[in-house]
Amino acid sequence: MKNMIKEYDISNQINVLTNSFKQIEYADTNTYNLDSKNYEYIDKIIICGMGGSAIGGDLFSNMFQNEIPIPIFVNRYYHLPNFVSENSLVIISSYSGNTEETTTAFNEAIEKKCKVIAFSTGGRVEEICTNFGFPHIKLLKGFHPRFALYLILFTLIKIFSKINLIKDQAELLNNSIALIQSKGEEYVKDNSLPEIIAKDIVGFIPIIYATSDFNNSVGSRLKGQFNENSKLHAFVNFFPEMNHNEIIGWETYSENLAKFKIIFLTDKNMNSRVKKRFEIFEELVNKNVEVIKLESNEKDFKLRLLDLIYLGDWLTYYLAIYRKQDPAEIDNINYLKNALS
């Protein structure tokens, strides 16, 4: 494996993965001022972003859905929803600062006179903030956006803590640093758990099942990482909704048509009826297709989400290497951006 990593990991992304905990440290020590009085009368929160810059919003929403009494929406489009108003807080999340969809939505937020907080490494987002006097938080440069998830997530957590929409998260931050650092040291070794799972998936298309409004962010992240890191098609759906439609598609499954492996993302605190649905569905399909179950043993729910996110990052990295692909390369995305410009 080490020789393959040297050959295919051209930009040394394994070092980025191993040191992901340092992104959390940076987000914690990054200094900026936010006056909580400016955000006392918020009725909605809209987090605008695309790709890796949006997944942080999904993960934040899963983590704090029972702690913030204000609805949170993640917006992946050029336009803001019609319900956005002067009392809405719009978070602009763009690692590069030049994401076309996000900067367009930013301009719309200005037109609607929304409250805005933005973060990026610079680019157009920083320029707009300077021109209009919005708070801009400078992110650490040097990452592919999807590999900067921990920086984006913990920047969001710090923002909401600073404006008093969530309590201080020092304990979560310290525990997260310890978790990611220890797992990185474990996963970088030969025959680690994510490497073993990755080897098992070679030659198959993964189909991921998570739970709506609970750990759906982990499912979406894993799907995207299979796409970008492993250069592989992957599919994701969510319980219980898939029990009302997609479950029927498995009635005629045959390996002659496609080779799939199912990945369950489960949690000990998931709804008991959803847990039962997973069990029944496994009974239906496990004679024809292997089910890989991923579940964290961490005590805290937020840490369990983060644990699975990190496992998925490593899993898809190793799968890229096994498939003789550069995990950092995104040629099709770059071609599309150039064609659009």
CSV table of C-alpha atoms in Angstrom, one decimal:
chain,number,residue,atom,x,y,z
A,1,MET,CA,0.0,0.0,0.0
A,2,LYS,CA,2.8,2.5,0.8
A,3,ASN,CA,4.3,2.1,-2.6
A,4,MET,CA,0.8,2.7,-4.2
A,5,ILE,CA,0.3,5.8,-2.1
A,6,LYS,CA,3.6,7.2,-3.3
A,7,GLU,CA,2.6,6.5,-6.9
A,8,TYR,CA,-1.0,7.8,-6.9
A,9,ASP,CA,-1.2,10.3,-4.0
A,10,ILE,CA,0.7,12.9,-6.0
A,11,SER,CA,-0.2,15.9,-3.7
A,12,ASN,CA,0.3,14.0,-0.4
A,13,GLN,CA,-3.3,14.1,0.7
A,14,ILE,CA,-2.6,11.4,3.2
A,15,ASN,CA,-0.8,14.1,5.2
A,16,VAL,CA,-3.8,16.4,5.0
A,17,LEU,CA,-6.0,13.6,6.3
A,18,THR,CA,-3.7,12.7,9.1
A,19,ASN,CA,-3.5,16.3,10.3
A,20,SER,CA,-7.2,17.2,9.9
A,21,PHE,CA,-7.3,17.8,13.7
A,22,LYS,CA,-5.2,20.9,13.1
A,23,GLN,CA,-8.0,22.5,11.1
A,24,ILE,CA,-10.1,22.3,14.3
A,25,GLU,CA,-7.3,24.0,16.3
A,26,TYR,CA,-7.1,26.7,13.7
A,27,ALA,CA,-10.9,27.3,13.8
A,28,ASP,CA,-10.7,27.7,17.5
A,29,THR,CA,-7.8,30.1,17.6
A,30,ASN,CA,-8.9,32.2,14.6
A,31,THR,CA,-9.7,35.7,15.8
A,32,TYR,CA,-12.6,37.9,14.6
A,33,ASN,CA,-15.3,40.0,16.2
A,34,LEU,CA,-19.0,39.3,16.0
A,35,ASP,CA,-21.4,41.4,18.1
A,36,SER,CA,-24.2,39.1,19.4
A,37,LYS,CA,-26.6,42.1,19.7
A,38,ASN,CA,-26.8,42.3,15.9
A,39,TYR,CA,-28.2,38.8,15.8
A,40,GLU,CA,-30.8,38.9,18.6
A,41,TYR,CA,-33.9,38.9,16.3
A,42,ILE,CA,-33.3,36.1,13.8
A,43,ASP,CA,-36.2,33.9,12.6
A,44,LYS,CA,-34.4,31.8,10.1
A,45,ILE,CA,-30.8,30.7,9.3
A,46,ILE,CA,-29.7,30.0,5.8
A,47,ILE,CA,-26.3,28.5,5.1
A,48,CYS,CA,-25.2,29.0,1.5
A,49,GLY,CA,-22.6,26.8,0.0
A,50,MET,CA,-21.7,24.1,-2.5
A,51,GLY,CA,-19.9,20.8,-2.3
A,52,GLY,CA,-17.4,20.7,0.6
A,53,SER,CA,-18.5,24.1,1.7
A,54,ALA,CA,-22.1,23.0,2.1
A,55,ILE,CA,-21.6,19.7,3.8
A,56,GLY,CA,-20.4,21.5,6.9
A,57,GLY,CA,-23.8,23.1,7.1
A,58,ASP,CA,-25.5,19.8,6.8
A,59,LEU,CA,-23.4,18.3,9.6
A,60,PHE,CA,-23.9,21.3,11.8
A,61,SER,CA,-27.6,21.0,11.3
A,62,ASN,CA,-27.6,17.3,12.4
A,63,MET,CA,-25.4,18.1,15.4
A,64,PHE,CA,-27.4,21.0,16.8
A,65,GLN,CA,-30.9,20.3,15.5
A,66,ASN,CA,-32.2,19.9,19.1
A,67,GLU,CA,-30.4,22.9,20.5
A,68,ILE,CA,-31.2,25.8,18.1
A,69,PRO,CA,-34.9,26.8,18.2
A,70,ILE,CA,-34.6,28.6,14.8
A,71,PRO,CA,-35.0,26.6,11.6
A,72,ILE,CA,-31.8,26.0,9.6
A,73,PHE,CA,-31.7,25.6,5.8
A,74,VAL,CA,-28.7,24.7,3.7
A,75,ASN,CA,-29.0,26.5,0.3
A,76,ARG,CA,-27.2,25.0,-2.7
A,77,TYR,CA,-28.5,27.2,-5.4
A,78,TYR,CA,-28.1,30.6,-7.1
A,79,HIS,CA,-31.1,32.1,-5.4
A,80,LEU,CA,-32.4,32.3,-1.9
A,81,PRO,CA,-35.8,31.0,-0.9
A,82,ASN,CA,-38.6,33.5,-1.1
A,83,PHE,CA,-39.2,33.3,2.7
A,84,VAL,CA,-35.8,35.0,3.4
A,85,SER,CA,-36.2,38.4,4.9
A,86,GLU,CA,-34.4,41.1,6.9
A,87,ASN,CA,-34.8,38.9,10.0
A,88,SER,CA,-32.9,36.0,8.3
A,89,LEU,CA,-29.3,35.3,9.0
A,90,VAL,CA,-27.5,34.2,5.9
A,91,ILE,CA,-24.1,32.4,6.3
A,92,ILE,CA,-22.0,32.5,3.2
A,93,SER,CA,-19.7,29.5,3.1
A,94,SER,CA,-17.2,29.4,0.2
A,95,TYR,CA,-13.8,28.0,0.8
A,96,SER,CA,-12.4,29.6,-2.4
A,97,GLY,CA,-14.5,32.7,-2.1
A,98,ASN,CA,-15.4,32.5,-5.8
A,99,THR,CA,-18.1,29.8,-5.9
A,100,GLU,CA,-20.5,31.0,-8.6
A,101,GLU,CA,-23.8,29.8,-7.0
A,102,THR,CA,-22.8,31.1,-3.5
A,103,THR,CA,-21.7,34.6,-4.6
A,104,THR,CA,-24.9,35.0,-6.6
A,105,ALA,CA,-26.9,34.1,-3.6
A,106,PHE,CA,-24.8,36.5,-1.5
A,107,ASN,CA,-25.8,39.4,-3.8
A,108,GLU,CA,-29.4,38.4,-3.4
A,109,ALA,CA,-29.0,38.4,0.4
A,110,ILE,CA,-27.8,42.0,0.1
A,111,GLU,CA,-30.8,43.0,-1.9
A,112,LYS,CA,-33.1,41.4,0.7
A,113,LYS,CA,-31.2,43.3,3.4
A,114,CYS,CA,-30.5,40.1,5.3
A,115,LYS,CA,-28.0,39.8,8.2
A,116,VAL,CA,-24.9,38.2,6.7
A,117,ILE,CA,-21.8,36.5,8.1
A,118,ALA,CA,-19.3,35.1,5.6
A,119,PHE,CA,-16.2,33.0,5.5
A,120,SER,CA,-13.7,32.1,2.8
A,121,THR,CA,-10.0,32.1,2.0
A,122,GLY,CA,-10.5,35.4,0.1
A,123,GLY,CA,-11.9,35.8,-3.4
A,124,ARG,CA,-15.1,37.6,-4.4
A,125,VAL,CA,-16.7,36.8,-1.0
A,126,GLU,CA,-14.1,38.8,0.9
A,127,GLU,CA,-14.4,41.7,-1.7
A,128,ILE,CA,-18.2,41.8,-1.2
A,129,CYS,CA,-17.8,41.8,2.6
A,130,THR,CA,-15.3,44.7,2.4
A,131,ASN,CA,-17.5,46.7,0.1
A,132,PHE,CA,-20.7,46.3,2.1
A,133,GLY,CA,-19.3,46.1,5.6
A,134,PHE,CA,-20.2,42.5,6.4
A,135,PRO,CA,-18.2,40.4,8.8
A,136,HIS,CA,-15.7,38.2,6.9
A,137,ILE,CA,-13.8,35.3,8.6
A,138,LYS,CA,-10.6,34.4,6.9
A,139,LEU,CA,-10.0,30.6,6.5
A,140,LEU,CA,-6.7,28.8,6.3
A,141,LYS,CA,-5.5,28.4,2.7
A,142,GLY,CA,-4.0,25.3,1.1
A,143,PHE,CA,-6.8,22.7,1.0
A,144,HIS,CA,-9.1,21.2,-1.6
A,145,PRO,CA,-12.5,22.4,-0.3
A,146,ARG,CA,-13.7,18.9,0.5
A,147,PHE,CA,-10.6,18.3,2.6
A,148,ALA,CA,-11.3,21.5,4.6
A,149,LEU,CA,-14.6,20.2,6.1
A,150,TYR,CA,-13.3,20.3,9.7
A,151,LEU,CA,-12.2,23.9,9.2
A,152,ILE,CA,-15.6,24.8,7.9
A,153,LEU,CA,-17.6,22.9,10.4
A,154,PHE,CA,-15.8,24.3,13.5
A,155,THR,CA,-15.9,27.8,12.0
A,156,LEU,CA,-19.7,27.4,11.9
A,157,ILE,CA,-19.7,26.1,15.5
A,158,LYS,CA,-17.6,29.1,16.7
A,159,ILE,CA,-19.8,31.6,14.8
A,160,PHE,CA,-23.0,30.3,16.4
A,161,SER,CA,-21.4,30.2,19.8
A,162,LYS,CA,-20.2,33.8,19.5
A,163,ILE,CA,-23.6,35.1,18.6
A,164,ASN,CA,-25.2,33.1,21.5
A,165,LEU,CA,-27.3,30.7,19.4
A,166,ILE,CA,-25.5,27.7,21.0
A,167,LYS,CA,-23.6,27.4,24.3
A,168,ASP,CA,-19.9,27.4,24.4
A,169,GLN,CA,-18.5,24.3,22.7
A,170,ALA,CA,-15.0,24.1,24.3
A,171,GLU,CA,-15.6,20.5,25.4
A,172,LEU,CA,-16.8,19.4,22.0
A,173,LEU,CA,-13.8,21.1,20.4
A,174,ASN,CA,-11.2,19.5,22.7
A,175,ASN,CA,-12.8,16.1,22.4
A,176,SER,CA,-13.0,16.4,18.6
A,177,ILE,CA,-9.3,17.3,18.3
A,178,ALA,CA,-8.4,14.3,20.5
A,179,LEU,CA,-10.7,12.0,18.5
A,180,ILE,CA,-9.5,13.1,15.0
A,181,GLN,CA,-5.8,13.0,16.1
A,182,SER,CA,-6.0,9.5,17.5
A,183,LYS,CA,-8.0,8.1,14.6
A,184,GLY,CA,-5.6,9.7,12.2
A,185,GLU,CA,-2.7,8.0,13.9
A,186,GLU,CA,-4.6,4.7,13.7
A,187,TYR,CA,-5.9,5.0,10.1
A,188,VAL,CA,-2.5,5.9,8.6
A,189,LYS,CA,-1.2,2.5,9.5
A,190,ASP,CA,-1.2,-0.6,7.3
A,191,ASN,CA,-4.4,-2.7,7.3
A,192,SER,CA,-6.4,-0.1,9.2
A,193,LEU,CA,-10.2,-0.4,9.3
A,194,PRO,CA,-10.9,2.1,6.4
A,195,GLU,CA,-8.2,0.3,4.3
A,196,ILE,CA,-9.8,-3.1,4.9
A,197,ILE,CA,-13.3,-1.8,4.0
A,198,ALA,CA,-12.0,0.0,0.9
A,199,LYS,CA,-10.4,-3.2,-0.4
A,200,ASP,CA,-13.7,-5.0,0.1
A,201,ILE,CA,-15.5,-2.4,-2.0
A,202,VAL,CA,-13.1,-2.6,-5.0
A,203,GLY,CA,-15.1,-3.6,-8.1
A,204,PHE,CA,-18.5,-2.7,-6.5
A,205,ILE,CA,-20.7,0.4,-6.5
A,206,PRO,CA,-21.6,1.5,-2.9
A,207,ILE,CA,-25.2,2.3,-2.0
A,208,ILE,CA,-25.4,4.2,1.3
A,209,TYR,CA,-28.3,4.3,3.6
A,210,ALA,CA,-28.6,6.8,6.5
A,211,THR,CA,-31.5,8.4,8.4
A,212,SER,CA,-33.3,11.6,7.4
A,213,ASP,CA,-32.8,14.6,9.7
A,214,PHE,CA,-30.6,12.5,12.0
A,215,ASN,CA,-27.3,11.5,10.3
A,216,ASN,CA,-28.1,12.3,6.6
A,217,SER,CA,-25.1,14.6,6.5
A,218,VAL,CA,-22.8,11.6,7.0
A,219,GLY,CA,-24.5,9.7,4.1
A,220,SER,CA,-24.3,12.7,1.8
A,221,ARG,CA,-20.7,13.3,2.7
A,222,LEU,CA,-19.7,9.7,2.1
A,223,LYS,CA,-21.4,9.6,-1.3
A,224,GLY,CA,-19.6,12.8,-2.4
A,225,GLN,CA,-16.3,11.5,-1.2
A,226,PHE,CA,-16.7,8.2,-3.2
A,227,ASN,CA,-17.3,10.5,-6.2
A,228,GLU,CA,-14.5,13.0,-5.7
A,229,ASN,CA,-11.8,11.0,-4.0
A,230,SER,CA,-12.4,7.5,-5.4
A,231,LYS,CA,-13.7,8.6,-8.8
A,232,LEU,CA,-16.6,6.2,-8.4
A,233,HIS,CA,-20.3,6.4,-8.7
A,234,ALA,CA,-22.1,6.0,-5.4
A,235,PHE,CA,-25.7,6.4,-4.3
A,236,VAL,CA,-27.3,7.5,-1.1
A,237,ASN,CA,-30.9,7.4,0.3
A,238,PHE,CA,-32.5,7.8,3.7
A,239,PHE,CA,-34.7,5.8,6.0
A,240,PRO,CA,-37.6,5.9,6.4
A,241,GLU,CA,-38.4,7.5,3.1
A,242,MET,CA,-36.7,4.8,1.0
A,243,ASN,CA,-39.0,2.2,2.5
A,244,HIS,CA,-41.8,3.8,0.5
A,245,ASN,CA,-40.2,3.6,-2.9
A,246,GLU,CA,-36.5,2.5,-3.4
A,247,ILE,CA,-37.0,-0.7,-1.4
A,248,ILE,CA,-39.1,-2.1,-4.3
A,249,GLY,CA,-36.1,-1.7,-6.7
A,250,TRP,CA,-34.3,-4.4,-4.8
A,251,GLU,CA,-36.9,-7.0,-5.8
A,252,THR,CA,-35.3,-7.6,-9.1
A,253,TYR,CA,-31.6,-7.0,-8.2
A,254,SER,CA,-29.1,-9.1,-10.0
A,255,GLU,CA,-25.3,-9.0,-10.0
A,256,ASN,CA,-25.6,-9.5,-13.8
A,257,LEU,CA,-26.8,-5.9,-14.1
A,258,ALA,CA,-24.5,-4.2,-11.6
A,259,LYS,CA,-22.4,-5.2,-8.6
A,260,PHE,CA,-23.5,-3.3,-5.5
A,261,LYS,CA,-22.5,-3.3,-1.8
A,262,ILE,CA,-24.8,-1.7,0.7
A,263,ILE,CA,-23.4,0.6,3.5
A,264,PHE,CA,-25.6,1.1,6.6
A,265,LEU,CA,-24.8,4.2,8.7
A,266,THR,CA,-26.5,3.5,12.0
A,267,ASP,CA,-26.4,4.9,15.5
A,268,LYS,CA,-27.4,3.6,18.9
A,269,ASN,CA,-29.7,6.5,19.5
A,270,MET,CA,-31.6,6.2,16.2
A,271,ASN,CA,-35.4,6.0,16.4
A,272,SER,CA,-36.4,2.5,17.4
A,273,ARG,CA,-38.8,2.1,14.5
A,274,VAL,CA,-36.1,3.2,12.1
A,275,LYS,CA,-33.7,0.7,13.6
A,276,LYS,CA,-36.4,-2.0,13.0
A,277,ARG,CA,-36.7,-0.9,9.4
A,278,PHE,CA,-33.0,-1.3,8.9
A,279,GLU,CA,-33.2,-4.8,10.3
A,280,ILE,CA,-36.1,-5.9,8.1
A,281,PHE,CA,-34.5,-4.4,5.0
A,282,GLU,CA,-31.3,-6.3,5.7
A,283,GLU,CA,-33.3,-9.5,5.9
A,284,LEU,CA,-34.7,-8.8,2.5
A,285,VAL,CA,-31.4,-8.1,0.7
A,286,ASN,CA,-28.5,-9.8,2.5
A,287,LYS,CA,-29.0,-13.1,0.5
A,288,ASN,CA,-28.0,-11.2,-2.7
A,289,VAL,CA,-25.8,-8.3,-1.6
A,290,GLU,CA,-23.3,-7.7,1.2
A,291,VAL,CA,-24.3,-5.2,3.9
A,292,ILE,CA,-21.4,-3.2,5.5
A,293,LYS,CA,-22.4,-1.7,8.8
A,294,LEU,CA,-20.7,1.4,10.0
A,295,GLU,CA,-21.5,2.7,13.5
A,296,SER,CA,-19.4,4.8,16.0
A,297,ASN,CA,-18.9,3.8,19.6
A,298,GLU,CA,-18.2,7.3,20.9
A,299,LYS,CA,-20.4,8.4,23.9
A,300,ASP,CA,-21.5,11.7,22.5
A,301,PHE,CA,-23.7,11.9,19.4
A,302,LYS,CA,-21.8,14.8,17.9
A,303,LEU,CA,-18.6,12.9,18.2
A,304,ARG,CA,-20.2,9.8,16.7
A,305,LEU,CA,-21.2,11.9,13.6
A,306,LEU,CA,-17.7,13.3,13.3
A,307,ASP,CA,-16.1,9.8,13.8
A,308,LEU,CA,-18.1,8.4,10.9
A,309,ILE,CA,-17.3,11.4,8.7
A,310,TYR,CA,-13.6,10.9,9.3
A,311,LEU,CA,-13.8,7.1,8.7
A,312,GLY,CA,-15.5,7.8,5.4
A,313,ASP,CA,-12.8,10.3,4.4
A,314,TRP,CA,-10.1,7.6,4.9
A,315,LEU,CA,-12.2,4.8,3.4
A,316,THR,CA,-12.7,6.8,0.1
A,317,TYR,CA,-9.0,7.8,0.1
A,318,TYR,CA,-7.8,4.2,0.3
A,319,LEU,CA,-10.3,3.2,-2.3
A,320,ALA,CA,-8.9,5.8,-4.7
A,321,ILE,CA,-5.4,4.3,-4.2
A,322,TYR,CA,-6.7,0.7,-4.7
A,323,ARG,CA,-8.4,1.9,-7.9
A,324,LYS,CA,-5.1,3.5,-9.0
A,325,GLN,CA,-6.5,7.0,-8.9
A,326,ASP,CA,-5.2,10.3,-7.6
A,327,PRO,CA,-7.6,11.1,-4.7
A,328,ALA,CA,-7.1,14.9,-5.2
A,329,GLU,CA,-7.7,15.1,-8.9
A,330,ILE,CA,-11.0,16.7,-10.0
A,331,ASP,CA,-10.5,17.1,-13.8
A,332,ASN,CA,-14.2,17.0,-14.7
A,333,ILE,CA,-15.1,19.7,-12.2
A,334,ASN,CA,-12.3,21.9,-13.5
A,335,TYR,CA,-13.3,21.3,-17.1
A,336,LEU,CA,-16.9,22.3,-16.2
A,337,LYS,CA,-15.8,25.5,-14.5
A,338,ASN,CA,-13.6,26.5,-17.4
A,339,ALA,CA,-16.4,25.8,-19.9
A,340,LEU,CA,-18.8,27.9,-17.8
A,341,SER,CA,-16.3,30.8,-17.7
